[in-house]
Short mmCIF file of C-alpha atoms and ligand atoms in Angstrom, two decimals:
data_model
loop_
_atom_site.label_atom_id
_atom_site.label_comp_id
_atom_site.label_asym_id
_atom_site.label_seq_id
_atom_site.Cartn_x
_atom_site.Cartn_y
_atom_site.Cartn_z
CA MET A 1 136.83 98.72 129.90
CA PRO A 2 133.80 99.98 131.98
CA THR A 3 133.64 98.82 135.35
CA ASP A 4 130.28 97.49 135.00
CA LEU A 5 130.88 94.73 132.36
CA THR A 6 127.24 94.95 131.39
CA ARG A 7 128.04 98.30 129.67
CA ALA A 8 131.05 97.06 127.49
CA THR A 9 130.79 96.23 123.91
CA ALA A 10 131.09 92.73 122.58
CA ALA A 11 134.11 93.81 121.06
CA ALA A 12 135.89 94.90 123.97
CA LEU A 13 134.73 92.03 126.00
CA ALA A 14 136.35 89.63 123.47
CA ASP A 15 139.36 91.43 123.79
CA ALA A 16 139.71 91.48 127.62
CA LEU A 17 138.61 87.91 127.71
CA ALA A 18 141.43 87.12 125.31
CA THR A 19 144.05 88.71 127.42
CA LYS A 20 142.34 87.15 130.62
CA THR A 21 141.82 90.37 131.90
CA ILE A 22 138.22 88.97 132.75
CA SER A 23 137.01 85.56 132.54
CA SER A 24 133.83 84.36 130.99
CA VAL A 25 132.04 83.46 134.27
CA GLU A 26 132.47 86.84 135.49
CA VAL A 27 131.01 88.41 132.36
CA THR A 28 128.17 85.94 132.17
CA GLN A 29 127.59 86.32 136.03
CA ALA A 30 127.65 90.23 135.62
CA HIS A 31 124.51 89.91 132.86
CA LEU A 32 122.77 87.19 134.95
CA ASP A 33 122.55 89.88 137.72
CA ARG A 34 121.76 92.41 135.59
CA ILE A 35 118.60 90.36 134.15
CA ALA A 36 117.82 89.57 137.80
CA ALA A 37 117.84 93.53 138.59
CA VAL A 38 115.62 94.79 135.70
CA ASP A 39 114.12 91.90 133.60
CA GLY A 40 111.09 92.39 136.09
CA GLN A 41 110.32 95.69 134.16
CA VAL A 42 111.64 95.12 130.78
CA HIS A 43 110.01 91.46 130.27
CA ALA A 44 112.62 90.78 127.35
CA TYR A 45 113.31 87.02 128.22
CA LEU A 46 110.99 83.99 128.36
CA HIS A 47 113.39 81.81 129.70
CA VAL A 48 117.01 82.54 131.52
CA ASP A 49 119.29 79.63 131.66
CA SER A 50 121.72 80.77 134.51
CA GLU A 51 123.01 77.19 135.19
CA GLY A 52 123.70 76.08 131.47
CA ALA A 53 125.27 79.83 130.52
CA LEU A 54 127.92 79.44 133.72
CA ALA A 55 128.31 76.00 132.57
CA GLN A 56 129.25 77.15 129.19
CA ALA A 57 131.37 80.06 130.56
CA ARG A 58 133.30 77.61 132.83
CA ALA A 59 134.10 75.41 130.24
CA ILE A 60 135.63 78.31 127.99
CA ASP A 61 137.56 79.59 130.90
CA GLU A 62 139.23 76.29 131.38
CA ARG A 63 139.87 75.72 127.84
CA ARG A 64 141.51 79.26 127.42
CA GLY A 65 143.42 78.46 130.51
CA ALA A 66 144.65 75.08 128.99
CA GLY A 67 146.01 77.53 126.19
CA GLU A 68 143.58 76.50 123.46
CA SER A 69 142.88 78.93 120.57
CA LEU A 70 139.53 79.97 120.66
CA SER A 71 137.15 81.91 118.41
CA THR A 72 136.92 85.80 118.50
CA LEU A 73 133.41 85.96 120.51
CA ALA A 74 134.52 82.70 122.99
CA GLY A 75 133.11 83.33 126.35
CA VAL A 76 131.02 86.64 125.43
CA PRO A 77 127.22 85.73 126.42
CA ILE A 78 124.55 85.79 124.01
CA ALA A 79 120.54 86.15 124.09
CA VAL A 80 118.81 83.86 121.42
CA LYS A 81 115.31 84.47 120.01
CA ASP A 82 112.87 81.88 120.98
CA VAL A 83 112.03 81.39 117.26
CA MET A 84 115.22 79.16 117.26
CA THR A 85 115.54 75.64 118.49
CA THR A 86 117.77 75.08 121.40
CA LYS A 87 118.35 71.19 122.70
CA GLY A 88 117.15 70.96 126.25
CA LEU A 89 115.53 74.54 126.51
CA PRO A 90 112.06 75.76 126.30
CA THR A 91 111.36 77.03 122.54
CA THR A 92 108.01 78.53 122.54
CA CYS A 93 107.96 81.02 119.71
CA GLY A 94 105.78 83.10 121.60
CA SER A 95 102.64 80.81 121.31
CA LYS A 96 100.91 78.90 123.61
CA ILE A 97 100.97 76.04 121.17
CA LEU A 98 104.47 75.36 121.91
CA GLU A 99 104.36 75.79 125.86
CA GLY A 100 106.35 72.94 127.32
CA TRP A 101 108.20 71.89 124.21
CA ILE A 102 111.67 71.03 124.45
CA PRO A 103 113.35 70.53 121.23
CA PRO A 104 115.67 67.45 120.82
CA TYR A 105 118.06 69.36 118.84
CA ASP A 106 119.84 72.70 118.29
CA ALA A 107 119.41 74.86 115.16
CA THR A 108 122.30 75.33 113.10
CA VAL A 109 122.69 78.82 114.39
CA VAL A 110 122.61 77.88 118.00
CA THR A 111 125.33 75.18 117.07
CA LYS A 112 127.71 77.72 115.61
CA LEU A 113 127.16 80.07 118.67
CA ARG A 114 127.94 77.10 120.77
CA GLU A 115 130.85 75.66 118.98
CA ALA A 116 132.28 79.52 118.97
CA GLY A 117 131.95 79.22 122.81
CA LEU A 118 129.29 82.29 123.48
CA PRO A 119 127.64 81.06 126.78
CA ILE A 120 123.53 81.18 126.06
CA LEU A 121 121.76 83.58 128.70
CA GLY A 122 118.32 82.56 127.59
CA LYS A 123 115.64 82.97 125.16
CA THR A 124 113.98 86.07 124.23
CA ASN A 125 110.46 87.25 123.99
CA MET A 126 108.83 87.87 120.46
CA ASP A 127 105.31 88.04 118.68
CA GLU A 128 103.80 84.67 118.20
CA PHE A 129 105.54 82.75 115.34
CA ALA A 130 107.28 86.12 114.30
CA MET A 131 104.29 87.85 113.50
CA GLY A 132 103.89 91.55 114.49
CA SER A 133 105.84 94.73 114.96
CA SER A 134 105.59 95.28 119.19
CA THR A 135 106.05 91.89 120.83
CA GLU A 136 102.10 92.45 121.77
CA HIS A 137 101.24 89.51 120.00
CA SER A 138 103.42 87.34 122.36
CA ALA A 139 101.23 84.73 124.16
CA TYR A 140 103.47 85.61 127.22
CA GLY A 141 102.92 89.34 127.13
CA PRO A 142 104.76 92.22 125.46
CA SER A 143 108.49 93.26 126.21
CA ARG A 144 108.78 96.91 126.90
CA ASN A 145 110.95 99.47 125.46
CA PRO A 146 114.03 100.78 127.80
CA TRP A 147 113.74 104.06 126.70
CA ASP A 148 109.84 104.34 128.06
CA LEU A 149 108.49 101.16 129.58
CA GLU A 150 105.25 102.24 128.30
CA ARG A 151 106.17 102.01 124.69
CA ILE A 152 106.77 98.93 122.23
CA PRO A 153 110.57 97.76 121.58
CA GLY A 154 109.44 96.68 118.02
CA GLY A 155 108.65 93.26 116.77
CA SER A 156 108.80 90.68 116.21
CA GLY A 157 112.23 90.37 117.74
CA GLY A 158 111.34 93.13 120.34
CA GLY A 159 112.86 90.73 123.18
CA SER A 160 116.30 90.60 121.42
CA SER A 161 116.19 94.64 120.69
CA SER A 162 115.07 95.17 124.41
CA VAL A 163 117.46 92.76 125.81
CA LEU A 164 120.67 94.77 124.28
CA ALA A 165 119.00 98.24 124.93
CA SER A 166 118.75 97.33 128.59
CA PHE A 167 122.19 95.95 128.72
CA GLN A 168 121.04 92.39 129.73
CA ALA A 169 123.28 90.77 126.92
CA PRO A 170 125.82 92.19 124.70
CA LEU A 171 124.53 90.40 121.45
CA ALA A 172 121.34 88.75 120.45
CA THR A 173 120.11 86.80 117.57
CA GLY A 174 116.89 87.86 115.37
CA THR A 175 114.82 86.61 112.60
CA ASP A 176 113.78 89.05 110.04
CA THR A 177 110.86 87.94 107.58
CA GLY A 178 109.58 91.68 106.87
CA GLY A 179 111.66 93.73 109.36
CA SER A 180 111.93 91.87 112.83
CA ILE A 181 115.60 92.52 113.27
CA ARG A 182 115.64 96.09 111.66
CA GLN A 183 112.40 97.56 113.22
CA PRO A 184 113.07 96.57 116.61
CA ALA A 185 116.62 98.04 116.48
CA ALA A 186 115.52 101.35 114.91
CA VAL A 187 113.23 101.77 117.98
CA THR A 188 115.70 101.07 120.66
CA ALA A 189 118.90 102.37 119.11
CA THR A 190 120.57 99.37 118.70
CA VAL A 191 122.04 97.57 115.72
CA GLY A 192 120.51 94.68 113.46
CA THR A 193 121.31 93.01 110.20
CA LYS A 194 119.07 90.90 107.84
CA PRO A 195 121.65 88.98 105.84
CA THR A 196 121.40 88.09 102.38
CA TYR A 197 118.53 85.22 101.78
CA GLY A 198 120.55 82.02 102.10
CA GLY A 199 123.50 83.67 104.34
CA VAL A 200 122.86 82.49 107.53
CA SER A 201 121.27 79.02 107.94
CA ARG A 202 117.39 78.42 108.51
CA TYR A 203 117.80 74.94 109.92
CA GLY A 204 115.98 74.79 113.22
CA LEU A 205 114.15 78.02 112.87
CA VAL A 206 110.68 77.64 113.71
CA ALA A 207 109.28 78.82 110.11
CA LEU A 208 107.08 81.68 109.35
CA ALA A 209 107.49 82.09 105.48
CA SER A 210 110.30 80.28 104.24
CA SER A 211 110.85 82.19 101.14
CA LEU A 212 111.44 85.50 103.31
CA ASP A 213 112.72 84.20 106.63
CA GLN A 214 116.35 85.24 107.75
CA ALA A 215 118.23 84.76 110.75
CA GLY A 216 120.77 87.55 111.79
CA PRO A 217 122.69 89.50 114.37
CA CYS A 218 121.89 91.96 116.62
CA GLY A 219 124.12 94.04 118.92
CA ARG A 220 124.57 97.56 120.21
CA THR A 221 127.47 98.47 117.71
CA VAL A 222 128.12 97.98 113.99
CA LEU A 223 131.52 96.04 114.94
CA ASP A 224 129.76 93.79 117.21
CA THR A 225 127.00 92.95 114.75
CA ALA A 226 129.69 92.21 112.22
CA LEU A 227 131.49 89.85 114.86
CA LEU A 228 128.33 87.96 115.31
CA HIS A 229 127.30 87.72 111.74
CA ALA A 230 130.51 86.20 110.62
CA VAL A 231 129.97 83.41 113.54
CA MET A 232 126.31 82.61 112.46
CA GLY A 233 126.59 82.95 108.67
CA GLY A 234 128.10 80.29 106.15
CA HIS A 235 127.18 77.51 104.19
CA ASP A 236 124.80 74.92 106.11
CA PRO A 237 123.71 71.72 103.92
CA MET A 238 120.97 71.16 106.49
CA ASP A 239 119.01 73.95 104.70
CA SER A 240 118.80 73.90 100.92
CA THR A 241 118.59 77.32 100.37
CA SER A 242 121.71 78.01 102.29
CA ILE A 243 124.33 79.97 99.98
CA ASP A 244 127.33 77.45 99.23
CA ALA A 245 129.88 80.55 99.74
CA PRO A 246 132.23 82.08 102.35
CA VAL A 247 130.46 84.34 104.83
CA PRO A 248 131.22 88.05 103.13
CA PRO A 249 133.97 89.78 104.85
CA VAL A 250 131.81 91.88 107.27
CA VAL A 251 134.20 92.35 109.89
CA GLU A 252 136.90 93.97 107.63
CA ALA A 253 134.33 96.14 106.18
CA ALA A 254 132.96 97.21 109.70
CA ARG A 255 136.74 97.72 110.95
CA ALA A 256 137.57 99.65 107.70
CA ALA A 257 134.40 101.82 108.17
CA ASP A 258 135.25 103.56 104.42
CA VAL A 259 132.34 105.16 102.21
CA ARG A 260 135.07 107.14 100.33
CA GLY A 261 133.77 106.79 96.44
CA MET A 262 130.82 104.59 97.54
CA ARG A 263 127.58 105.58 95.51
CA VAL A 264 124.41 105.74 97.79
CA GLY A 265 121.01 105.96 96.43
CA VAL A 266 118.15 107.39 98.62
CA VAL A 267 115.09 105.38 97.94
CA LYS A 268 112.47 108.02 96.62
CA GLU A 269 109.54 106.16 97.64
CA LEU A 270 110.88 105.46 100.98
CA GLY A 271 110.02 108.65 102.76
CA GLY A 272 107.60 111.49 102.65
CA THR A 273 104.10 111.17 103.60
CA GLY A 274 103.64 109.14 106.68
CA TYR A 275 107.06 109.22 108.27
CA GLN A 276 107.30 111.29 111.30
CA PRO A 277 109.13 114.49 110.84
CA GLY A 278 112.01 113.84 113.43
CA VAL A 279 112.53 110.46 111.84
CA ARG A 280 113.06 112.12 108.49
CA ALA A 281 114.95 114.74 109.85
CA ARG A 282 117.72 112.45 111.58
CA PHE A 283 117.51 110.76 108.16
CA ASP A 284 118.26 113.50 106.08
CA GLU A 285 121.28 114.62 108.43
CA SER A 286 122.60 111.02 108.06
CA VAL A 287 122.60 111.37 104.22
CA ALA A 288 124.19 114.63 104.76
CA LEU A 289 127.03 112.93 106.79
CA LEU A 290 127.77 110.28 104.44
CA GLU A 291 128.17 113.41 101.61
CA GLU A 292 130.83 114.69 103.92
CA LEU A 293 132.26 111.20 104.45
CA GLY A 294 132.88 111.07 100.73
CA ALA A 295 130.12 109.18 99.50
CA GLU A 296 128.09 110.09 96.78
CA VAL A 297 124.17 110.73 96.90
CA VAL A 298 121.73 110.34 94.34
CA GLU A 299 118.01 110.00 94.53
CA VAL A 300 116.51 106.49 93.08
CA SER A 301 113.60 105.29 92.21
CA CYS A 302 111.98 101.92 93.05
CA PRO A 303 108.22 102.49 91.81
CA ASN A 304 106.89 98.88 92.77
CA PHE A 305 108.00 99.37 96.22
CA ASP A 306 104.39 100.71 96.69
CA TYR A 307 103.11 97.45 96.10
CA ALA A 308 105.67 95.68 98.35
CA LEU A 309 103.31 95.58 101.68
CA ALA A 310 100.36 94.08 99.60
CA ALA A 311 102.44 91.68 97.82
CA TYR A 312 103.99 90.76 101.42
CA TYR A 313 100.69 90.32 103.11
CA LEU A 314 99.72 87.89 100.88
CA ILE A 315 102.68 86.16 100.28
CA LEU A 316 103.47 85.66 103.97
CA PRO A 317 100.09 84.63 105.19
CA SER A 318 100.17 82.07 102.22
CA GLU A 319 103.54 80.24 103.20
CA ALA A 320 102.62 80.74 106.97
CA SER A 321 99.12 78.92 106.72
CA SER A 322 100.86 75.96 105.23
CA ASN A 323 103.86 76.25 107.71
CA LEU A 324 101.71 76.34 110.57
CA ALA A 325 99.54 73.20 109.63
CA LYS A 326 101.96 71.22 111.31
CA PHE A 327 100.94 72.17 114.71
CA ASP A 328 98.30 69.53 114.73
CA ALA A 329 97.99 68.69 118.46
CA MET A 330 100.19 65.23 117.65
CA ARG A 331 103.49 66.34 117.39
CA TYR A 332 104.52 69.31 119.85
CA GLY A 333 103.53 70.91 122.90
CA LEU A 334 99.91 71.52 123.72
CA ARG A 335 97.04 69.06 123.34
CA VAL A 336 93.21 70.11 123.95
CA LEU A 337 90.67 67.90 124.14
CA PRO A 338 87.02 69.38 122.86
CA ASP A 339 84.28 69.97 125.52
CA GLY A 340 81.71 67.80 125.79
CA VAL A 341 82.89 65.14 123.25
CA ASP A 342 83.47 61.61 124.39
CA ASP A 343 85.86 59.98 122.37
CA PRO A 344 86.73 62.75 120.00
CA SER A 345 88.29 62.38 116.68
CA ALA A 346 91.94 63.61 115.46
CA GLU A 347 90.31 66.30 113.63
CA GLN A 348 88.29 67.32 116.79
CA VAL A 349 91.56 67.43 118.87
CA MET A 350 93.27 69.41 116.16
CA ALA A 351 90.79 71.88 115.98
CA ALA A 352 90.45 72.36 119.74
CA THR A 353 93.93 72.54 120.42
CA ARG A 354 94.42 75.16 117.41
CA ASP A 355 91.63 77.20 118.46
CA ALA A 356 93.16 77.21 122.28
CA GLY A 357 96.57 77.43 121.10
CA PHE A 358 96.80 79.86 118.27
CA GLY A 359 96.32 83.70 119.25
CA PRO A 360 94.11 86.15 117.28
CA GLU A 361 96.81 87.29 114.92
CA VAL A 362 98.17 84.16 113.92
CA LYS A 363 94.52 82.86 113.04
CA ARG A 364 93.94 86.15 111.09
CA ARG A 365 97.12 85.06 109.06
CA ILE A 366 95.99 81.57 108.69
CA ILE A 367 92.86 82.53 107.37
CA LEU A 368 94.05 85.03 104.97
CA GLY A 369 96.57 82.77 103.39
CA THR A 370 94.15 79.66 103.18
CA TYR A 371 92.00 82.18 101.39
CA ALA A 372 94.52 83.43 99.15
CA LEU A 373 95.97 79.83 98.22
CA SER A 374 92.54 78.30 97.44
CA SER A 375 91.48 77.32 94.23
CA GLY A 376 89.81 80.13 92.11
CA TYR A 377 91.53 82.64 94.17
CA TYR A 378 95.19 81.29 93.77
CA ASP A 379 95.96 83.17 90.34
CA ALA A 380 94.41 86.26 91.34
CA TYR A 381 95.84 86.66 94.88
CA TYR A 382 99.07 84.61 95.25
CA GLY A 383 99.91 84.47 91.63
CA SER A 384 99.75 88.37 91.36
CA ALA A 385 101.58 88.98 94.63
CA GLN A 386 104.52 86.88 93.02
CA LYS A 387 104.70 89.09 89.74
CA VAL A 388 104.84 91.97 92.18
CA ARG A 389 107.65 90.39 93.79
CA ALA A 390 109.58 89.83 90.41
CA LEU A 391 108.94 93.53 89.73
CA ILE A 392 110.57 94.60 93.10
CA ALA A 393 113.52 92.47 92.54
CA GLU A 394 113.88 94.20 88.98
CA ASP A 395 113.61 97.61 90.85
CA PHE A 396 116.68 96.70 93.05
CA ALA A 397 118.50 95.21 90.12
CA ASN A 398 118.03 98.72 88.12
CA ALA A 399 118.96 100.82 91.47
CA TYR A 400 122.07 98.82 91.76
CA GLU A 401 123.34 99.27 88.33
CA LYS A 402 123.45 103.16 89.33
CA VAL A 403 124.37 102.73 93.26
CA ASP A 404 126.38 100.47 95.53
CA VAL A 405 123.84 100.69 98.35
CA LEU A 406 120.47 102.23 99.00
CA VAL A 407 119.30 103.90 101.99
CA SER A 408 115.90 104.79 103.65
CA PRO A 409 114.45 105.39 107.23
CA THR A 410 114.11 102.07 108.81
CA ALA A 411 110.60 102.46 110.27
CA PRO A 412 108.42 105.21 109.71
CA THR A 413 107.89 106.22 113.28
CA THR A 414 109.56 106.20 116.87
CA ALA A 415 108.42 103.69 119.03
CA PHE A 416 104.51 103.60 119.81
CA LYS A 417 102.79 103.42 122.96
CA LEU A 418 101.64 100.04 123.90
CA GLY A 419 98.06 99.12 122.89
CA ASP A 420 98.10 102.17 120.10
CA LYS A 421 98.09 99.91 117.12
CA LEU A 422 96.79 96.49 118.80
CA GLU A 423 93.34 96.69 117.34
CA ASP A 424 94.23 98.00 113.81
CA PRO A 425 96.44 95.21 112.19
CA MET A 426 96.67 97.86 108.85
CA ALA A 427 98.42 100.41 111.47
CA MET A 428 100.65 97.45 112.64
CA TYR A 429 101.54 96.33 109.31
CA LEU A 430 102.53 99.85 108.14
CA ASN A 431 105.77 99.69 110.35
CA ASP A 432 107.56 97.36 107.90
CA ILE A 433 106.72 99.56 104.77
CA ALA A 434 110.55 100.24 104.43
CA THR A 435 111.96 96.75 105.60
CA ILE A 436 109.75 94.55 103.28
CA PRO A 437 110.98 95.26 99.90
CA ALA A 438 114.30 93.53 101.08
CA ASN A 439 112.94 90.28 102.12
CA LEU A 440 110.77 90.14 98.76
CA ALA A 441 113.77 90.33 96.67
CA GLY A 442 116.40 88.36 99.32
CA VAL A 443 118.91 91.43 99.65
CA PRO A 444 120.60 92.37 102.79
CA GLY A 445 119.58 95.21 105.20
CA MET A 446 120.95 96.62 107.92
CA SER A 447 119.46 99.29 110.84
CA ILE A 448 121.64 101.66 112.72
CA PRO A 449 120.33 104.47 115.13
CA SER A 450 120.34 107.70 113.43
CA GLY A 451 119.91 109.70 116.43
CA LEU A 452 116.67 111.17 118.72
CA ALA A 453 113.60 112.44 117.09
CA ASP A 454 112.97 116.18 118.21
CA GLU A 455 109.00 115.63 118.74
CA ASP A 456 109.56 113.07 121.35
CA GLY A 457 113.28 112.26 122.09
CA LEU A 458 112.94 108.56 121.21
CA PRO A 459 115.64 106.78 118.73
CA ALA A 460 115.13 106.79 114.85
CA GLY A 461 117.05 104.41 112.68
CA ILE A 462 118.41 104.58 109.34
CA GLN A 463 118.20 101.48 106.75
CA ILE A 464 121.14 100.53 104.62
CA LEU A 465 120.49 98.01 101.97
CA ALA A 466 122.91 96.16 99.36
CA PRO A 467 122.87 93.91 96.48
CA ALA A 468 122.82 90.12 97.40
CA THR A 469 125.79 88.41 99.02
CA LYS A 470 127.37 92.04 99.42
CA ASP A 471 126.59 91.97 103.07
CA GLU A 472 130.05 93.78 103.72
CA ARG A 473 128.89 97.16 102.22
CA LEU A 474 126.23 97.30 105.02
CA TYR A 475 129.04 97.33 107.66
CA SER A 476 131.16 99.70 105.67
CA VAL A 477 128.47 102.15 105.36
CA GLY A 478 126.93 101.27 109.03
CA ALA A 479 130.29 101.86 110.48
CA ALA A 480 131.42 104.91 108.81
CA LEU A 481 128.25 106.44 109.67
CA GLU A 482 128.03 105.33 113.39
CA ALA A 483 131.51 106.83 113.76
CA ALA A 484 130.51 110.38 112.33
CA LEU A 485 126.94 110.13 114.40
CA LEU A 486 129.16 109.28 117.53
CA ASP A 487 130.58 112.54 117.11
CA ARG A 488 127.60 114.57 116.19
CA TRP A 489 125.91 112.99 119.76
CA GLY A 490 128.83 113.15 121.71
CA GLY A 491 128.87 109.40 122.36
CA PRO A 492 126.46 106.43 121.67
CA ILE A 493 122.89 107.42 121.34
CA LEU A 494 121.77 104.42 123.67
CA ASP A 495 123.85 106.15 126.50
CA ARG A 496 121.09 108.84 126.80
CA ALA A 497 118.37 105.91 127.69
CA PRO A 498 117.36 106.34 130.95
CA GLU A 499 119.10 104.17 133.62
CA LEU A 500 116.69 101.28 134.44
CA GLY A 501 118.89 99.81 137.18
CA GLY A 502 118.20 103.17 138.96
CA VAL A 503 114.39 102.75 138.35
CA ALA A 504 114.58 99.15 139.61
CA ALA A 505 116.64 100.38 142.68
CA ALA A 506 114.28 103.52 143.55
CA LYS A 507 111.13 101.24 143.50
CA GLY A 508 113.12 98.71 145.33
CA ALA A 509 112.55 95.89 142.99
N1 LIG B 601 106.16 92.87 111.10
C1 LIG B 601 106.15 91.85 109.93
C2 LIG B 601 105.04 90.75 110.22
O1 LIG B 601 104.25 90.99 111.14
C3 LIG B 601 107.58 91.10 109.87
C4 LIG B 601 107.68 89.78 110.78
C5 LIG B 601 109.01 89.57 110.70
O2 LIG B 601 110.07 89.94 110.18
N2 LIG B 601 109.07 88.32 111.42
O3 LIG B 601 104.88 90.00 109.33
#
């Protein structure tokens, strides 16, 4: 156990808590101190709930003291993405339109965290309504990448990834509609899983695109991520798309860390042009390591993946335009009265509120989606996109006849500079070129760090994909590769990130 509790893995904290070597109050306080010291620079949290977290920690310590048997992660604190409703705690989804809204209920994922005894440190920053790859679309300002504060921590879940990479929480939650768990993990040298669609409840998640959204676990190691996956996952009668089956054996797989005899397919279409050389190099090295570990590696072609991005940017805005219709100035948060209108109509209030409350990216997608769904265009756009979606699912099915898992780089580049892609939506969208196919097909995916790119010394990620409901395979491959990379780099890749506390102290923060 490191003397600084914020540097410990969730698994190590859980063990020390179970043997009463440390208390949950100590662990929680250590993280709250760390937040106070560094979040001024990182801006990973939108809301910190010190009192609530310490109260939960005290309750867990008391229950443990009374000899109650508790769940594995009981007492380990966590950060929650602000897309998940939290009873009594603000939930803004990174939008002005939800400013001041205090949900009257918990998302099922949050209920599960509370029941398992994980103190909730606070809510993490995100692109508005989870639209983006950088957190720059947050109405509350961007989060920063702890590797370089002038760079993006990925998005939309950049708050959760930067919380982990700056040791402000040992665990965090995310949601992944097109890559928002995996891409932030890749650019910060952390780990994130998008489970099989339906594997984790969507009840209480502010919906972006309901057929693509999936909540999942974020951690600094594969085992930590598996432990959290086991807590978050499982059937929920409140979500009609939830899978009625036990959570796949993710923790066992992470502990076994065995890839011997596994068939690994390198996706031909996810690589090559557009991918940064250093990202490619770390990917090729990881694939070679998998082969050394006893996996059988082959190349697999998924020809329709070339159309995934185009299909996604029709299906997502279509569903989003419908989901966001509920922000009507009557039910939640913000209400703006139109200027210079006496006795405005409901429609005028709605228009003024949506104009003031939604940012430019959200408006862009509502307009795109409304257009794609309008009569006369529905078949040409939305209908065609749905056909492409079926073809992509077929590509996966064909691939999984030959291999057990697929691999690719997670994101085409390392973290870019804040502002670099903000004015160019297409450039921003291209960040998810490798992650989107999994959402369209509903299959699970994970990103783990693959090393640092030679050109810029920044983290790169490798993505592992598995067939639906076979999430445990991600953890077998992820944990085996993580161990091999630990040897290759002489320790966790994240240990090479600059020490923010030091920077804060030097600046007198
Ligand atoms: N970056 C993608 C988008 O902007 C993915 C978002 C997500 O997964 N929530 O749509």
